[in-house]
C-alpha atoms as a printed R data frame, in Angstrom:
    type eleno elety resid chain resno       x      y       z
1   ATOM     1    CA   MET     A     1  -0.047 -0.295   0.159
2   ATOM     2    CA   LEU     A     2   1.218  3.251  -1.023
3   ATOM     3    CA   LEU     A     3   2.091  5.768   1.854
4   ATOM     4    CA   PHE     A     4   1.680  9.331   2.472
5   ATOM     5    CA   ASP     A     5   3.402 10.429   5.923
6   ATOM     6    CA   ALA     A     6   2.481 14.039   6.602
7   ATOM     7    CA   HIS     A     7   4.883 14.588   9.419
8   ATOM     8    CA   LEU     A     8   8.691 13.616   9.047
9   ATOM     9    CA   ASP     A     9  11.425 15.810  11.104
10  ATOM    10    CA   ILE     A    10  14.234 14.628   8.334
11  ATOM    11    CA   GLY     A    11  16.106 17.923   7.935
12  ATOM    12    CA   MET     A    12  16.477 18.001  11.749
13  ATOM    13    CA   ASN     A    13  17.657 14.644  12.126
14  ATOM    14    CA   ALA     A    14  20.222 15.310   9.282
15  ATOM    15    CA   VAL     A    15  21.661 18.313  10.725
16  ATOM    16    CA   GLU     A    16  21.147 18.177  14.355
17  ATOM    17    CA   TRP     A    17  21.450 14.585  14.784
18  ATOM    18    CA   ASN     A    18  24.077 14.232  12.382
19  ATOM    19    CA   ARG     A    19  22.714 11.182  10.653
20  ATOM    20    CA   ASP     A    20  23.183 10.516   7.090
21  ATOM    21    CA   TYR     A    21  19.619  9.761   5.988
22  ATOM    22    CA   THR     A    22  20.926  8.217   2.448
23  ATOM    23    CA   ARG     A    23  22.619  5.278   4.555
24  ATOM    24    CA   THR     A    24  20.474  2.275   5.501
25  ATOM    25    CA   LEU     A    25  18.926  2.057   8.724
26  ATOM    26    CA   ALA     A    26  21.258 -0.895   9.703
27  ATOM    27    CA   GLU     A    27  24.302  1.491   8.868
28  ATOM    28    CA   VAL     A    28  22.799  4.297  10.890
29  ATOM    29    CA   ARG     A    29  22.303  2.255  13.883
30  ATOM    30    CA   ALA     A    30  25.781  0.891  13.699
31  ATOM    31    CA   ASP     A    31  27.290  4.568  13.576
32  ATOM    32    CA   GLU     A    32  25.417  5.409  16.506
33  ATOM    33    CA   ALA     A    33  25.886  2.532  18.750
34  ATOM    34    CA   ARG     A    34  28.067  3.848  21.244
35  ATOM    35    CA   LEU     A    35  26.609  7.491  21.294
36  ATOM    36    CA   THR     A    36  24.194  8.803  24.450
37  ATOM    37    CA   ASP     A    37  23.964 12.321  23.608
38  ATOM    38    CA   LYS     A    38  20.474 11.577  22.073
39  ATOM    39    CA   ARG     A    39  17.903  9.181  23.693
40  ATOM    40    CA   ASP     A    40  17.139  7.590  20.710
41  ATOM    41    CA   ARG     A    41  20.851  6.686  19.388
42  ATOM    42    CA   GLY     A    42  20.931  3.545  17.827
43  ATOM    43    CA   ARG     A    43  17.104  3.076  17.738
44  ATOM    44    CA   GLY     A    44  16.118  5.327  14.798
45  ATOM    45    CA   THR     A    45  13.350  3.779  12.694
46  ATOM    46    CA   VAL     A    46  13.786  6.492   9.502
47  ATOM    47    CA   THR     A    47  16.294  6.578   6.516
48  ATOM    48    CA   LEU     A    48  15.653  7.584   2.918
49  ATOM    49    CA   PRO     A    49  16.135  3.996   1.978
50  ATOM    50    CA   GLU     A    50  13.847  2.758   4.694
51  ATOM    51    CA   LEU     A    51  11.174  5.141   3.260
52  ATOM    52    CA   ARG     A    52  11.556  3.541  -0.141
53  ATOM    53    CA   ARG     A    53  11.012  0.094   1.495
54  ATOM    54    CA   ALA     A    54   8.065  1.526   3.407
55  ATOM    55    CA   GLU     A    55   6.511  2.574  -0.260
56  ATOM    56    CA   VAL     A    56   6.272  6.013   0.838
57  ATOM    57    CA   GLN     A    57   4.844  7.642  -1.927
58  ATOM    58    CA   MET     A    58   5.210 11.416  -0.552
59  ATOM    59    CA   CYS     A    59   5.819 12.944   2.820
60  ATOM    60    CA   VAL     A    60   5.650 16.243   4.529
61  ATOM    61    CA   ALA     A    61   9.318 17.093   5.791
62  ATOM    62    CA   THR     A    62  10.042 19.879   8.356
63  ATOM    63    CA   LEU     A    63  12.344 22.728   9.085
64  ATOM    64    CA   ILE     A    64  12.090 22.789  13.016
65  ATOM    65    CA   ALA     A    65  14.033 25.041  15.399
66  ATOM    66    CA   ARG     A    66  12.040 26.702  18.481
67  ATOM    67    CA   VAL     A    67  13.117 29.469  20.830
68  ATOM    68    CA   GLU     A    68  13.588 28.275  24.239
69  ATOM    69    CA   MET     A    69  11.450 30.660  26.493
70  ATOM    70    CA   ASN     A    70  12.827 29.354  29.887
71  ATOM    71    CA   ALA     A    71  10.103 26.852  30.064
72  ATOM    72    CA   TRP     A    72  10.652 23.293  30.414
73  ATOM    73    CA   SER     A    73  10.321 21.229  27.280
74  ATOM    74    CA   PRO     A    74  11.084 17.523  26.022
75  ATOM    75    CA   VAL     A    75  12.895 19.369  23.038
76  ATOM    76    CA   ALA     A    76  15.526 21.794  23.498
77  ATOM    77    CA   GLY     A    77  15.345 25.186  21.948
78  ATOM    78    CA   TRP     A    78  17.521 28.125  20.743
79  ATOM    79    CA   ARG     A    79  18.269 31.438  22.692
80  ATOM    80    CA   SER     A    80  17.150 33.554  20.006
81  ATOM    81    CA   GLN     A    81  15.204 33.879  17.002
82  ATOM    82    CA   ALA     A    82  18.401 34.535  14.701
83  ATOM    83    CA   GLN     A    83  19.782 31.406  15.908
84  ATOM    84    CA   ALA     A    84  16.602 29.535  15.188
85  ATOM    85    CA   TRP     A    85  16.218 30.987  11.672
86  ATOM    86    CA   ALA     A    86  20.077 29.812  11.061
87  ATOM    87    CA   ILE     A    87  19.313 26.238  12.157
88  ATOM    88    CA   THR     A    88  16.378 26.254   9.509
89  ATOM    89    CA   GLU     A    89  18.509 27.597   6.811
90  ATOM    90    CA   ALA     A    90  20.907 24.727   7.550
91  ATOM    91    CA   GLN     A    91  18.112 22.463   7.116
92  ATOM    92    CA   LEU     A    92  16.916 23.886   3.926
93  ATOM    93    CA   ALA     A    93  20.301 23.820   2.451
94  ATOM    94    CA   TRP     A    94  20.409 20.007   3.281
95  ATOM    95    CA   TYR     A    95  16.903 19.360   1.478
96  ATOM    96    CA   ARG     A    96  18.422 21.253  -1.343
97  ATOM    97    CA   ALA     A    97  21.689 18.841  -1.406
98  ATOM    98    CA   MET     A    98  19.258 16.218  -1.595
99  ATOM    99    CA   GLU     A    99  17.314 17.434  -4.281
100 ATOM   100    CA   GLU     A   100  20.505 17.949  -6.317
101 ATOM   101    CA   ALA     A   101  21.502 14.399  -5.378
102 ATOM   102    CA   GLY     A   102  18.411 13.076  -6.794
103 ATOM   103    CA   GLU     A   103  17.276 11.653  -3.332
104 ATOM   104    CA   MET     A   104  14.445 13.843  -2.698
105 ATOM   105    CA   ARG     A   105  12.239 16.298  -4.936
106 ATOM   106    CA   MET     A   106  10.182 19.139  -3.391
107 ATOM   107    CA   VAL     A   107   6.736 19.408  -4.321
108 ATOM   108    CA   ARG     A   108   5.347 23.169  -4.721
109 ATOM   109    CA   ASP     A   109   2.158 23.078  -6.693
110 ATOM   110    CA   ARG     A   110  -0.727 20.986  -7.968
111 ATOM   111    CA   ALA     A   111   1.395 20.235 -11.143
112 ATOM   112    CA   GLY     A   112   4.275 19.107  -8.812
113 ATOM   113    CA   LEU     A   113   2.014 16.781  -6.961
114 ATOM   114    CA   ASP     A   114   0.236 15.376  -9.999
115 ATOM   115    CA   ALA     A   115   3.844 14.684 -11.520
116 ATOM   116    CA   ALA     A   116   5.086 12.923  -8.103
117 ATOM   117    CA   VAL     A   117   1.988 10.414  -8.109
118 ATOM   118    CA   ALA     A   118   2.151  9.620 -11.664
119 ATOM   119    CA   ASP     A   119   5.881  8.954 -12.151
120 ATOM   120    CA   PRO     A   120   7.303  7.456  -9.163
121 ATOM   121    CA   GLN     A   121  11.125  7.750  -8.738
122 ATOM   122    CA   ARG     A   122  13.908  6.942  -6.509
123 ATOM   123    CA   ALA     A   123  13.948 10.556  -5.334
124 ATOM   124    CA   ILE     A   124  11.174 10.701  -2.541
125 ATOM   125    CA   PRO     A   125   8.694 13.693  -3.077
126 ATOM   126    CA   PHE     A   126   8.229 15.921  -0.089
127 ATOM   127    CA   LEU     A   127   6.212 19.029   0.892
128 ATOM   128    CA   LEU     A   128   8.013 21.572   2.897
129 ATOM   129    CA   SER     A   129   6.378 22.417   6.278
130 ATOM   130    CA   LEU     A   130   7.662 24.573   9.086
131 ATOM   131    CA   GLU     A   131   6.961 23.086  12.865
132 ATOM   132    CA   GLY     A   132   6.658 26.261  14.920
133 ATOM   133    CA   ALA     A   133   7.236 29.365  13.795
134 ATOM   134    CA   ASP     A   134   9.242 30.959  16.491
135 ATOM   135    CA   SER     A   135  12.128 31.018  13.526
136 ATOM   136    CA   LEU     A   136  10.674 33.721  11.782
137 ATOM   137    CA   ILE     A   137  12.329 36.610  12.801
138 ATOM   138    CA   THR     A   138   9.363 38.705  11.778
139 ATOM   139    CA   PRO     A   139   6.057 37.870  10.033
140 ATOM   140    CA   GLY     A   140   7.422 39.004   7.026
141 ATOM   141    CA   HIS     A   141  10.238 36.459   7.042
142 ATOM   142    CA   LEU     A   142   7.376 33.639   5.885
143 ATOM   143    CA   GLU     A   143   7.376 35.063   2.374
144 ATOM   144    CA   ARG     A   144  11.203 34.022   2.037
145 ATOM   145    CA   ARG     A   145  10.345 30.537   3.311
146 ATOM   146    CA   TYR     A   146   7.256 30.620   0.739
147 ATOM   147    CA   GLU     A   147   9.817 31.393  -2.152
148 ATOM   148    CA   ALA     A   148  12.173 28.376  -1.025
149 ATOM   149    CA   GLY     A   149   9.207 26.116  -0.995
150 ATOM   150    CA   LEU     A   150   7.385 26.242   2.089
151 ATOM   151    CA   ARG     A   151   3.860 25.316   1.705
152 ATOM   152    CA   ALA     A   152   2.512 24.496   5.337
153 ATOM   153    CA   ILE     A   153   3.185 25.938   8.944
154 ATOM   154    CA   GLY     A   154   2.481 25.252  12.420
155 ATOM   155    CA   PRO     A   155   2.568 28.463  14.718
156 ATOM   156    CA   ALA     A   156   3.264 26.711  17.787
157 ATOM   157    CA   HIS     A   157   5.667 23.672  19.243
158 ATOM   158    CA   TYR     A   158   6.138 22.951  22.653
159 ATOM   159    CA   GLY     A   159   5.373 25.677  25.473
160 ATOM   160    CA   PRO     A   160   5.058 29.478  24.990
161 ATOM   161    CA   GLY     A   161   6.019 30.468  21.614
162 ATOM   162    CA   VAL     A   162   6.928 33.657  19.701
163 ATOM   163    CA   TYR     A   163   3.746 33.725  17.622
164 ATOM   164    CA   ALA     A   164   1.543 31.235  19.521
165 ATOM   165    CA   ASN     A   165   1.346 29.128  22.747
166 ATOM   166    CA   GLY     A   166   1.721 25.390  22.000
167 ATOM   167    CA   THR     A   167   1.828 22.140  24.128
168 ATOM   168    CA   ASP     A   168   1.647 22.434  27.923
169 ATOM   169    CA   ALA     A   169   0.936 26.154  27.640
170 ATOM   170    CA   THR     A   170  -2.315 28.245  27.860
171 ATOM   171    CA   GLY     A   171  -3.420 31.513  26.513
172 ATOM   172    CA   GLY     A   172  -4.352 33.214  23.131
173 ATOM   173    CA   LEU     A   173  -2.541 34.305  20.205
174 ATOM   174    CA   PRO     A   174  -0.163 37.462  20.719
175 ATOM   175    CA   GLY     A   175  -0.623 40.371  18.230
176 ATOM   176    CA   LYS     A   176   2.328 38.636  16.141
177 ATOM   177    CA   GLY     A   177   0.570 35.491  16.095
178 ATOM   178    CA   ARG     A   178  -2.568 37.036  14.423
179 ATOM   179    CA   GLU     A   179  -0.441 39.039  12.133
180 ATOM   180    CA   LEU     A   180   1.271 35.807  11.028
181 ATOM   181    CA   LEU     A   181  -2.328 34.178  10.139
182 ATOM   182    CA   ARG     A   182  -3.184 36.987   8.083
183 ATOM   183    CA   GLU     A   183   0.538 36.240   5.997
184 ATOM   184    CA   ILE     A   184  -0.329 32.586   5.862
185 ATOM   185    CA   GLU     A   185  -3.593 33.179   4.462
186 ATOM   186    CA   ARG     A   186  -2.379 35.858   2.181
187 ATOM   187    CA   LEU     A   187   0.286 33.540   0.832
188 ATOM   188    CA   GLY     A   188  -2.238 30.734   0.403
189 ATOM   189    CA   MET     A   189  -0.237 28.198   2.759
190 ATOM   190    CA   ILE     A   190  -1.539 25.391   4.851
191 ATOM   191    CA   LEU     A   191  -2.251 26.218   8.514
192 ATOM   192    CA   ASP     A   192  -0.998 23.058  10.652
193 ATOM   193    CA   ALA     A   193  -2.999 22.904  13.919
194 ATOM   194    CA   THR     A   194  -0.754 20.639  15.459
195 ATOM   195    CA   HIS     A   195   0.572 21.519  18.843
196 ATOM   196    CA   LEU     A   196  -1.292 24.610  19.146
197 ATOM   197    CA   CYS     A   197  -2.870 25.030  22.988
198 ATOM   198    CA   ASP     A   198  -6.611 24.890  23.252
199 ATOM   199    CA   ASP     A   199  -7.160 28.625  23.402
200 ATOM   200    CA   CYS     A   200  -4.821 29.277  20.350
201 ATOM   201    CA   PHE     A   201  -6.525 26.764  18.594
202 ATOM   202    CA   TRP     A   202  -9.996 27.877  18.583
203 ATOM   203    CA   GLU     A   203  -8.775 31.673  18.194
204 ATOM   204    CA   ALA     A   204  -6.896 30.331  14.744
205 ATOM   205    CA   LEU     A   205  -9.843 28.527  13.584
206 ATOM   206    CA   GLU     A   206 -11.988 31.654  13.983
207 ATOM   207    CA   LEU     A   207  -9.699 33.954  12.526
208 ATOM   208    CA   PHE     A   208  -7.956 31.959   9.646
209 ATOM   209    CA   GLY     A   209 -10.202 31.318   6.565
210 ATOM   210    CA   GLY     A   210  -7.436 29.120   4.414
211 ATOM   211    CA   ALA     A   211  -6.758 25.275   4.500
212 ATOM   212    CA   VAL     A   212  -6.017 23.825   7.649
213 ATOM   213    CA   TRP     A   213  -5.001 20.426   8.748
214 ATOM   214    CA   ALA     A   214  -3.366 18.533  11.814
215 ATOM   215    CA   SER     A   215  -0.297 16.703  10.514
216 ATOM   216    CA   HIS     A   216   0.078 14.855  13.489
217 ATOM   217    CA   HIS     A   217  -2.261 14.206  16.541
218 ATOM   218    CA   ASN     A   218  -4.236 11.562  18.079
219 ATOM   219    CA   SER     A   219  -7.280 11.515  20.264
220 ATOM   220    CA   ARG     A   220  -7.625 13.158  24.025
221 ATOM   221    CA   ALA     A   221 -10.660 10.795  24.512
222 ATOM   222    CA   LEU     A   222  -8.339  7.629  24.313
223 ATOM   223    CA   VAL     A   223  -5.083  9.449  25.797
224 ATOM   224    CA   PRO     A   224  -6.105 12.381  27.806
225 ATOM   225    CA   HIS     A   225  -3.513 15.171  27.496
226 ATOM   226    CA   ASN     A   226  -3.460 18.787  26.153
227 ATOM   227    CA   ARG     A   227  -1.211 17.496  22.961
228 ATOM   228    CA   GLN     A   228  -4.277 15.408  21.744
229 ATOM   229    CA   LEU     A   229  -7.173 16.534  20.045
230 ATOM   230    CA   SER     A   230 -10.489 16.601  21.748
231 ATOM   231    CA   ASP     A   231 -13.408 15.543  19.777
232 ATOM   232    CA   GLU     A   232 -14.714 18.960  19.862
233 ATOM   233    CA   MET     A   233 -11.388 19.880  18.099
234 ATOM   234    CA   PHE     A   234 -11.511 17.214  15.577
235 ATOM   235    CA   LEU     A   235 -15.357 17.874  14.441
236 ATOM   236    CA   ALA     A   236 -14.436 21.380  13.987
237 ATOM   237    CA   LEU     A   237 -11.582 20.300  11.927
238 ATOM   238    CA   LYS     A   238 -13.631 17.975   9.931
239 ATOM   239    CA   GLU     A   239 -16.207 20.789   9.299
240 ATOM   240    CA   ARG     A   240 -13.075 22.395   7.457
241 ATOM   241    CA   GLY     A   241 -12.127 19.568   5.228
242 ATOM   242    CA   ALA     A   242  -9.384 18.673   7.300
243 ATOM   243    CA   VAL     A   243  -7.248 15.610   7.311
244 ATOM   244    CA   VAL     A   244  -5.753 14.464  10.821
245 ATOM   245    CA   GLY     A   245  -2.533 12.522  10.873
246 ATOM   246    CA   VAL     A   246  -2.077  9.678  13.586
247 ATOM   247    CA   ALA     A   247   1.341  9.757  15.213
248 ATOM   248    CA   LEU     A   248   3.553  7.025  16.428
249 ATOM   249    CA   ASP     A   249   4.893  8.419  19.500
250 ATOM   250    CA   ALA     A   250   3.831  5.725  22.206
251 ATOM   251    CA   TRP     A   251   2.818  8.208  25.116
252 ATOM   252    CA   MET     A   252   0.536  9.707  22.580
253 ATOM   253    CA   ILE     A   253  -1.137  6.283  21.803
254 ATOM   254    CA   VAL     A   254  -1.825  4.539  25.016
255 ATOM   255    CA   PRO     A   255  -2.600  6.569  28.541
256 ATOM   256    CA   GLY     A   256  -0.138  6.130  31.646
257 ATOM   257    CA   TRP     A   257   2.952  6.522  29.859
258 ATOM   258    CA   GLU     A   258   5.848  7.836  31.994
259 ATOM   259    CA   ARG     A   259   8.737  9.405  30.030
260 ATOM   260    CA   GLY     A   260  12.011  7.485  30.859
261 ATOM   261    CA   LYS     A   261  10.567  4.726  32.649
262 ATOM   262    CA   THR     A   262   7.531  3.186  30.548
263 ATOM   263    CA   THR     A   263   8.738  0.880  27.652
264 ATOM   264    CA   PRO     A   264   6.683 -0.469  24.738
265 ATOM   265    CA   GLN     A   265   6.905 -3.858  26.296
266 ATOM   266    CA   SER     A   266   5.751 -2.778  29.794
267 ATOM   267    CA   ALA     A   267   2.990 -0.703  28.365
268 ATOM   268    CA   GLY     A   268   2.137 -3.651  25.762
269 ATOM   269    CA   VAL     A   269   1.612 -0.832  23.160
270 ATOM   270    CA   THR     A   270   0.984 -2.094  19.388
271 ATOM   271    CA   LEU     A   271  -0.302 -0.942  16.282
272 ATOM   272    CA   GLU     A   272  -3.758 -2.212  17.261
273 ATOM   273    CA   HIS     A   273  -3.741  0.814  19.861
274 ATOM   274    CA   LEU     A   274  -2.793  3.303  16.854
275 ATOM   275    CA   ALA     A   275  -6.046  1.859  15.036
276 ATOM   276    CA   ASP     A   276  -8.042  2.623  18.012
277 ATOM   277    CA   HIS     A   277  -7.259  6.366  17.524
278 ATOM   278    CA   ILE     A   278  -7.654  5.907  13.829
279 ATOM   279    CA   ASP     A   279 -11.142  4.157  14.576
280 ATOM   280    CA   HIS     A   280 -12.110  6.831  17.040
281 ATOM   281    CA   PHE     A   281 -11.752  9.600  14.539
282 ATOM   282    CA   CYS     A   282 -13.652  7.829  11.757
283 ATOM   283    CA   GLN     A   283 -16.578  6.835  13.958
284 ATOM   284    CA   LEU     A   284 -16.776 10.659  14.978
285 ATOM   285    CA   ALA     A   285 -16.740 11.579  11.315
286 ATOM   286    CA   GLY     A   286 -18.929  9.078  10.141
287 ATOM   287    CA   ASN     A   287 -16.507  8.201   7.582
288 ATOM   288    CA   ALA     A   288 -12.953  7.552   6.750
289 ATOM   289    CA   LEU     A   289 -12.365 10.578   4.603
290 ATOM   290    CA   HIS     A   290 -10.306 12.825   7.568
291 ATOM   291    CA   VAL     A   291  -7.829 10.806   8.721
292 ATOM   292    CA   GLY     A   292  -4.291  9.813   7.395
293 ATOM   293    CA   ILE     A   293  -0.641  9.068   9.144
294 ATOM   294    CA   GLY     A   294   1.556 11.533  10.200
295 ATOM   295    CA   SER     A   295   4.088  9.252  11.977
296 ATOM   296    CA   ASP     A   296   6.628 11.676  13.206
297 ATOM   297    CA   LEU     A   297   8.596  8.475  13.666
298 ATOM   298    CA   ASP     A   298  11.902 10.598  13.487
299 ATOM   299    CA   GLY     A   299  10.468 13.133  16.107
300 ATOM   300    CA   ALA     A   300  13.159 13.022  18.627
301 ATOM   301    CA   PHE     A   301  12.375  9.300  19.607
302 ATOM   302    CA   GLY     A   302  12.916  5.754  18.267
303 ATOM   303    CA   THR     A   303  12.108  2.183  19.427
304 ATOM   304    CA   GLU     A   304  12.453  3.041  22.913
305 ATOM   305    CA   GLN     A   305   9.058  4.775  22.419
306 ATOM   306    CA   THR     A   306   7.130  3.033  19.625
307 ATOM   307    CA   PRO     A   307   4.511  0.571  19.415
308 ATOM   308    CA   GLN     A   308   6.692 -2.593  20.012
309 ATOM   309    CA   ASP     A   309   5.641 -4.146  16.674
310 ATOM   310    CA   VAL     A   310   7.249 -1.037  15.036
311 ATOM   311    CA   ASP     A   311  11.194 -1.552  14.407
312 ATOM   312    CA   SER     A   312  11.111  0.601  11.069
313 ATOM   313    CA   ILE     A   313   8.769  2.884   9.345
314 ATOM   314    CA   ALA     A   314   8.056  0.090   7.009
315 ATOM   315    CA   ASP     A   315   6.160 -1.747   9.684
316 ATOM   316    CA   LEU     A   316   3.344  0.942   8.975
317 ATOM   317    CA   GLN     A   317   2.386 -1.743   6.398
318 ATOM   318    CA   LYS     A   318   1.065 -3.946   8.858
319 ATOM   319    CA   LEU     A   319  -1.842 -1.285   9.488
320 ATOM   320    CA   THR     A   320  -3.572 -2.493   6.318
321 ATOM   321    CA   GLY     A   321  -4.381 -5.984   7.680
322 ATOM   322    CA   ILE     A   322  -5.367 -4.490  10.919
323 ATOM   323    CA   LEU     A   323  -7.545 -1.980   9.575
324 ATOM   324    CA   ALA     A   324  -9.244 -4.587   7.323
325 ATOM   325    CA   ARG     A   325  -9.868 -6.908  10.220
326 ATOM   326    CA   ARG     A   326 -11.956 -4.381  11.786
327 ATOM   327    CA   GLY     A   327 -13.989 -3.906   8.511
328 ATOM   328    CA   TYR     A   328 -12.457 -1.207   6.817
329 ATOM   329    CA   GLY     A   329 -12.971 -1.454   3.074
330 ATOM   330    CA   ALA     A   330 -10.131 -1.343   0.400
331 ATOM   331    CA   ALA     A   331 -11.080  2.239  -0.414
332 ATOM   332    CA   ASP     A   332 -11.001  3.163   3.128
333 ATOM   333    CA   ILE     A   333  -7.443  1.896   3.769
334 ATOM   334    CA   GLU     A   334  -6.573  3.427   0.731
335 ATOM   335    CA   GLY     A   335  -7.560  6.997   1.698
336 ATOM   336    CA   ILE     A   336  -6.027  6.573   5.284
337 ATOM   337    CA   PHE     A   337  -2.784  5.398   3.934
338 ATOM   338    CA   HIS     A   338  -2.524  8.249   1.080
339 ATOM   339    CA   GLY     A   339  -5.650  9.099  -0.687
340 ATOM   340    CA   ASN     A   340  -7.241 11.565   1.875
341 ATOM   341    CA   PHE     A   341  -3.950 13.790   2.268
342 ATOM   342    CA   LEU     A   342  -3.332 13.743  -1.781
343 ATOM   343    CA   ARG     A   343  -6.996 14.843  -1.851
344 ATOM   344    CA   PHE     A   344  -6.660 17.553   0.477
345 ATOM   345    CA   LEU     A   345  -3.237 18.847  -1.271
346 ATOM   346    CA   ARG     A   346  -5.048 19.082  -4.686
347 ATOM   347    CA   GLU     A   347  -7.256 21.264  -3.290
348 ATOM   348    CA   ALA     A   348  -5.171 23.387  -1.181
349 ATOM   349    CA   LEU     A   349  -1.683 23.677  -3.336
350 ATOM   350    CA   PRO     A   350  -1.512 26.452  -5.700
351 ATOM   351    CA   ALA     A   351  -2.090 25.689  -9.192
C-alpha cells in the first residue's frame, strides 16, 4: 500500500542529529551504537532507503527550530530567533542538497504533486512544512520561506512561543500571531493546527480562512493530554475539510506513559492501539475521509518509544491488515494511507 506520511523531521535529524539519511537503517544504527547524547541513538526507524522500503509515495518534511522561553520542554530550543532562523537555513540547505543528489524532490504546487504521484522515481517527493514559527524573525520572513518552497506551517511547538502558545502552555494568540495568520492566508499556505494550545487552536480557526490540517495528532478521548485533539476539536477540523494524521509516539497512543520509565513492552502498546485512534476519529466523522498518517517517527524518539511491533517505518504496512480485520474496505484503507492527504493537497496547493 502506497503511504503518505504527513510528518517527518528529516532535516532536523540530518543537521542536528548528524544522521546520514542516505544510508541504510542498519548502517545508521551501527554508526550510533556507542553514542549517548540523544535518547534515541541506535534506535532510529527512518532513513531515505527505509522510506522507499516502506513504499512512501510522498511525505511532509519539516524545518524545525524553536526558541527556548525558559520553560521546560522535552525538546531543546535555541536562545534567539536569529539562531533558530540559522538552524532552519541549514536544514533547508540539506534538503536542497538531497534534491541535487536525486534523493528527494520538493513538491510546490498541484502540477508537481500530480507529477510526483504519476511518475514514481527514486527521489522521494516531499512537501516542506515549518513546525513552530519561532524561527521567523518577523512575520515578513514567511514570504522568504514561501519562495523557498514552504507550503505548510504550524505556529506553535512545545510551551510558549513567539507567535502562539503550544503544548503544555495556555493563552491566546499574541498580536504577532494574528499578524502571522493573516500572512499565512495571504500566501495561500496550509495552517497546521498541531501543537496549538486549546486557546490558540480555537482562536486560529476563527481568524484563519484558508486550508487547515493537523499533521500529527491522536485522540484526547483515548489518551487525555492537551497535546491531543478533543472530540470537539476533531469535529471542528472535519467541518473545515481537514485531514488529521495519527502519530506513532507511544505516549500519545496509550494512557499512563511515564517518560524514561515506561517501555513499549511494559505498556503492551502495539499498532492495534494506534488503530483505536484511527477508528475513534472515523466513527466521529461518520466516514474515513478525514484521517491519515503523520507518523513523526523521527521526532526525537526511536524504538524506545514506538509500538513494540514497529522496528522501522516500513512496519506501518502492518496497519493495512489491522484495519481490514476491523471491517475497513480497500477504498477506506487507501484513503487513510495516502488518498485523503492527496485529495486535500489537490485542493490546497497553488495551481
